[in-house]
Coordinates of N, CA and C in Angstrom, one line a residue:
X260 N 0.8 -1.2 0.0 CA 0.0 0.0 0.0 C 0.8 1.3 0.0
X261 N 1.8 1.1 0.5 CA 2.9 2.2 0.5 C 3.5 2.6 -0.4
X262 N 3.4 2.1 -1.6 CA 3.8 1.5 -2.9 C 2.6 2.5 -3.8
X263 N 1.6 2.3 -3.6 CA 1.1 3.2 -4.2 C 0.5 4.5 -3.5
X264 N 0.7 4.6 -2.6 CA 0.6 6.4 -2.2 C 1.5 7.0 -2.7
X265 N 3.1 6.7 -2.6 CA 4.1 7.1 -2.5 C 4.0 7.2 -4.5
X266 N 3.4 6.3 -5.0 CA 3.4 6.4 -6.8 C 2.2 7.9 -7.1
X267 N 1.4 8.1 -6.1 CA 0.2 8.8 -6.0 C 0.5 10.1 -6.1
X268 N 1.3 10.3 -4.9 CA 1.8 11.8 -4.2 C 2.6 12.3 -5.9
X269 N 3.6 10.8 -6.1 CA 4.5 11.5 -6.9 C 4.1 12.3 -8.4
X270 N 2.9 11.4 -9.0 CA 2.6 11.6 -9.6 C 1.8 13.4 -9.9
X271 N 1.4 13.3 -8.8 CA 0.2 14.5 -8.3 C 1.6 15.6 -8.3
X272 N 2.4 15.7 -8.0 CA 3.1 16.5 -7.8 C 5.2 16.6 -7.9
X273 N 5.0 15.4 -8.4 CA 6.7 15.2 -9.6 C 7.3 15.2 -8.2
X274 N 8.2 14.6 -8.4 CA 9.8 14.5 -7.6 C 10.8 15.6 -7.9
X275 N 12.0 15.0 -7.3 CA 13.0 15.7 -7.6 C 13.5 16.0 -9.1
X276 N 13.4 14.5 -10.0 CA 13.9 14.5 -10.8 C 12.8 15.4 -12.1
X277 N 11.3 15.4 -11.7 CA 10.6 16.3 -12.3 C 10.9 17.7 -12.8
X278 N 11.3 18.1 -11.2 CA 11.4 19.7 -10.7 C 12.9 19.8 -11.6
X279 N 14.2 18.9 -11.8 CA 15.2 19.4 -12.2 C 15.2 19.0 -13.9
X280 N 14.1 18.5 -14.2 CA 13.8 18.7 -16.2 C 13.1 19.7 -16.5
X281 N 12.4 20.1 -15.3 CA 11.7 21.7 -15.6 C 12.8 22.3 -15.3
X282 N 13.6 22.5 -14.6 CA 14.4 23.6 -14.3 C 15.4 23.9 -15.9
X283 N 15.8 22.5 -16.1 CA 16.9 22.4 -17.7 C 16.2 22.9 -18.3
X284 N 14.9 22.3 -18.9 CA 14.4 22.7 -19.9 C 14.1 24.5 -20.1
X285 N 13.7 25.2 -18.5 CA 14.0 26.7 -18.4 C 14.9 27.2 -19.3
X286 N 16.4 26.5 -18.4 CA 17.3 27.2 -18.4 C 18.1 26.9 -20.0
X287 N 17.5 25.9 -20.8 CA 17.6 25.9 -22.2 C 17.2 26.6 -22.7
X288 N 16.1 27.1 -22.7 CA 14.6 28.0 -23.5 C 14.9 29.2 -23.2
X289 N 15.4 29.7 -22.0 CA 16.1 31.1 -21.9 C 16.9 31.2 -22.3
X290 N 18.5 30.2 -22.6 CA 19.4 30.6 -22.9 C 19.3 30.7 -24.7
X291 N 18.1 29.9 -25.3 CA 18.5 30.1 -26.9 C 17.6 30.9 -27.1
X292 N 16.7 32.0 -26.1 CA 15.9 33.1 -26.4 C 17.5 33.9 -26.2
X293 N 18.0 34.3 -25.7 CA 19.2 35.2 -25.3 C 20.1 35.1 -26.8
X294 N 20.3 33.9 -26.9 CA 21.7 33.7 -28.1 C 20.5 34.2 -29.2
X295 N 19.5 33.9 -29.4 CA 18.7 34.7 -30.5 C 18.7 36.0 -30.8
X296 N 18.4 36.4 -29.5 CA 18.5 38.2 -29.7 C 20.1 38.9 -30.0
X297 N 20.8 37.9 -28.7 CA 22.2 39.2 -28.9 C 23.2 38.2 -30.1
X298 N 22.4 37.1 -31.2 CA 23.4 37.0 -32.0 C 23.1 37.9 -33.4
X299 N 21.6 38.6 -33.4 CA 21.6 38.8 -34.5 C 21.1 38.3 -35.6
X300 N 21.1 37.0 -35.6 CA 21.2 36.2 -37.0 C 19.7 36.1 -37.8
X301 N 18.7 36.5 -37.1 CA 17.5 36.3 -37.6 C 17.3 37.9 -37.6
X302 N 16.0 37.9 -38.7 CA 15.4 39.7 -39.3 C 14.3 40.0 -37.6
X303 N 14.4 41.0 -37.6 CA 13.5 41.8 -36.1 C 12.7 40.9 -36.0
X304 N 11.1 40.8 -37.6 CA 10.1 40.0 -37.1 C 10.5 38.4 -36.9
X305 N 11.4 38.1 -37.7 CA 12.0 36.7 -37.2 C 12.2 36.1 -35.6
X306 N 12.8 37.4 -35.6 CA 13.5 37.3 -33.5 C 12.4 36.8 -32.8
X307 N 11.1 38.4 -33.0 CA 10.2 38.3 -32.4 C 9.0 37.1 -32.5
X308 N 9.5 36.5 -33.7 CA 8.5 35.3 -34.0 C 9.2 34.3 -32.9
X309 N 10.5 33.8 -32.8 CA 10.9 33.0 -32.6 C 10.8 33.1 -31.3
X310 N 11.2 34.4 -30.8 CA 11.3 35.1 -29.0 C 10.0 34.3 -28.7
X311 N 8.4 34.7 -29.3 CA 7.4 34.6 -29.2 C 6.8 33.0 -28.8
X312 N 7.6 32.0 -29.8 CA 7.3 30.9 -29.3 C 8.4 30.0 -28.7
X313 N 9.3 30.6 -28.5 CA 10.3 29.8 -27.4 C 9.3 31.0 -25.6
X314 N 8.5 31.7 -25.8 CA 7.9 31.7 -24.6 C 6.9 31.1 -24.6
X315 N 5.8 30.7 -25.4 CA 4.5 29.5 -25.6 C 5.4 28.5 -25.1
X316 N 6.5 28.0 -25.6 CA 7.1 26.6 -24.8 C 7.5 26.8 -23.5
X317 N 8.0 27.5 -23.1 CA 8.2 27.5 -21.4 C 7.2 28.1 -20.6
X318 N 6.3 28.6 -21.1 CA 4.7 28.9 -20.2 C 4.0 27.2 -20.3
X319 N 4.7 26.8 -21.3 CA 4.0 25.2 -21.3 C 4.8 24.4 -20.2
X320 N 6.1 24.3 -20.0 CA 7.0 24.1 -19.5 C 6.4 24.0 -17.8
X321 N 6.5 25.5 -17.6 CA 6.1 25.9 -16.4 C 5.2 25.0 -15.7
X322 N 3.7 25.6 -16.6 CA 2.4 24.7 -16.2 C 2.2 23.2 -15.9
X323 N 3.8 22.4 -16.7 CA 3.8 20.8 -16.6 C 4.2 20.9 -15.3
X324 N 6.1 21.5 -15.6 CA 6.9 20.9 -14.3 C 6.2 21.8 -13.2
X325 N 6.2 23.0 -12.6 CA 5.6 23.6 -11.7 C 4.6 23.5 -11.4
X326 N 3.9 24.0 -11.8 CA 2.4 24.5 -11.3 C 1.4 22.9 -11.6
X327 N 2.4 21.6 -11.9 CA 1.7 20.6 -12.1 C 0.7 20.5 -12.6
X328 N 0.3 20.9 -14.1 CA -0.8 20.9 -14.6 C -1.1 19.9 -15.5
X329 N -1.7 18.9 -15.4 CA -1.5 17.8 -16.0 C -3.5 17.3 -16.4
X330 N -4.0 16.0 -17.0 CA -4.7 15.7 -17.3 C -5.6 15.0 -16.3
X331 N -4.9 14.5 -14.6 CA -5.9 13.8 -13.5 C -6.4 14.2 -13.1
X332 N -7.4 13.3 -12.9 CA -8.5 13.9 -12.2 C -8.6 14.7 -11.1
X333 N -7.0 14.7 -10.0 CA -7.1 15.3 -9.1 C -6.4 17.0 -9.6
X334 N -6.0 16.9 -10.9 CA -5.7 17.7 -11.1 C -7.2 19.2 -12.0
X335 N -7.9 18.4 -12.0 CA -9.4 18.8 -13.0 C -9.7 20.1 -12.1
X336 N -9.8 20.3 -11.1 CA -10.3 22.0 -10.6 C -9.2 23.0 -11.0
X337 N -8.0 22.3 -10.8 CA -7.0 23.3 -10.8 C -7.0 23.6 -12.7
X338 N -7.0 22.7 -13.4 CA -7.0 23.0 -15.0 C -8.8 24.0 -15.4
X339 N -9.6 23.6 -14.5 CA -11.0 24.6 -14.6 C -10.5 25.8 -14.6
X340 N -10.1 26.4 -13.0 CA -9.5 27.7 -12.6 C -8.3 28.4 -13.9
X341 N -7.4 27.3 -14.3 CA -6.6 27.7 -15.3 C -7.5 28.7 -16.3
X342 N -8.2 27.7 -16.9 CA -8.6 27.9 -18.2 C -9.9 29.0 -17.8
X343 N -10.4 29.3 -17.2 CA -11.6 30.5 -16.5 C -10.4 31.5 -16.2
X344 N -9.2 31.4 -15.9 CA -8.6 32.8 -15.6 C -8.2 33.2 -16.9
X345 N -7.8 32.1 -18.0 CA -7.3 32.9 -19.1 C -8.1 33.5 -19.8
X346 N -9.6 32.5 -20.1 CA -10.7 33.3 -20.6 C -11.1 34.7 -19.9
X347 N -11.0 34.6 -18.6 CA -11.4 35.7 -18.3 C -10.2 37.1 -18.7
X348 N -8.8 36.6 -18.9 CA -7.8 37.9 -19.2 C -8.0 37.6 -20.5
X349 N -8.4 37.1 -21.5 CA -8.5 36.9 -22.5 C -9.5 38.0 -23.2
X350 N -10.7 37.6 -22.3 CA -11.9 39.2 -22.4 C -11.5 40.1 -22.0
X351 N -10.9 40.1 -21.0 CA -10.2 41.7 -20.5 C -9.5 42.7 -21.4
X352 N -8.5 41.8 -21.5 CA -7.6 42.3 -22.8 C -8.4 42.5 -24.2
X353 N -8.9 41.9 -24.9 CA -9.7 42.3 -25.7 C -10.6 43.1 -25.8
X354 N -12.1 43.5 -24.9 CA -12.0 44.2 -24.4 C -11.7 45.9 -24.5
X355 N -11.1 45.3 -23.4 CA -9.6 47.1 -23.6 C -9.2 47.6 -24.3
X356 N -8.7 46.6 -25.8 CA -8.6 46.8 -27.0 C -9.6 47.5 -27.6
X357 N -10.6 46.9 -27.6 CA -11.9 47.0 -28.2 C -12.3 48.7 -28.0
X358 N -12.5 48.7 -26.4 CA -12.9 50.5 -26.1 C -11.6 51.4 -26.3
X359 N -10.3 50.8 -26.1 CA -9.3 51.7 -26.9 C -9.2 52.0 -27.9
X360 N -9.5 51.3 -29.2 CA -10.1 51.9 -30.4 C -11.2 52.5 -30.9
X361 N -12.0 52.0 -30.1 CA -13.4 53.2 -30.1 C -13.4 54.2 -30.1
X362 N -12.7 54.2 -28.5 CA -12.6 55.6 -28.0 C -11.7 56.8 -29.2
X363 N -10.6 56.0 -29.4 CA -9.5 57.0 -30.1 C -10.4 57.2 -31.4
X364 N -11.3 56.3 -32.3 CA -12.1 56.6 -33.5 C -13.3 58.0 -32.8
X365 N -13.7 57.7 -32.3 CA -14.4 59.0 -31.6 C -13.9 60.0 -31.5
X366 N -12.6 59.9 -31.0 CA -11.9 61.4 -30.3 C -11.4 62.2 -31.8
X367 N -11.2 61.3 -32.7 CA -10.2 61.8 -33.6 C -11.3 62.2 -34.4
X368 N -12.6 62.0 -34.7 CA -13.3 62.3 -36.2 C -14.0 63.8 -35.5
X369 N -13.7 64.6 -34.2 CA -14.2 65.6 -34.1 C -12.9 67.2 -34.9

C-alpha cells in the first residue's frame, strides 16, 4: 500500500527528478531566447516570432513541471480555474482593445 501512495503523491506532484527537467528545460529556453537576440542572426520579425514561441514553450513548461498541470482527475479544478482565468484575461484584454479603439475613432473624427 505504500507502494502506491508514494506512486500517488509523486505523480500528483513530480519528484525531484521532475522539478530538475523543468528547471533544464527553463534554463535551455532562456538561454536560446538570449543567443537569438544578442546573435543577430534572424530579421526583427523573425527574433520576435521565434522570441514569441520559445515563450509558448516554457509557459508550457512551467504549467507541466511547476504549477503541475496535468490531465488527473485530481488535477481537473486546478485545470478549470486555469482555463476560466485565461478566458477571463482573455476578455479583458480584448475588451480594452476594443474601447481603446473606439474611444480613439471617436476622439479623432471631431
Amino acid at each position: 500500500m505504500s507502494n502506491d501512495h508514494s506512486a500517488h503523491s509523486e505523480s500528483g506532484h513530480g519528484g525531484a527528478g521532475a522539478y530538475a527537467i523543468g528547471f533544464v528545460l527553463a534554463v535551455i529556453l532562456t538561454a536560446a531566447s538570449f543567443m537569438i537576440v544578442m546573435g543577430h542572426s534572424l530579421s526583427p520579425s523573425g527574433t520576435l516570432m521565434a522570441i514569441s514561441v520559445l515563450a509558448a514553450i516554457q509557459v508550457v513548461v512551467h504549467l507541466i513541471f511547476f504549477l503541475h498541470m496535468n490531465t488527473t482527475a485530481e488535477a481537473k479544478w486546478n485545470n478549470n480555474v486555469f482555463f476560466f482565468t485565461l478566458m477571463f484575461v482573455a476578455i479583458f484584454i480584448i475588451g480594452t482593445m476594443f474601447i481603446m479603439t473606439n474611444t480613439a475613432e471617436h476622439m479623432m473624427s471631431r
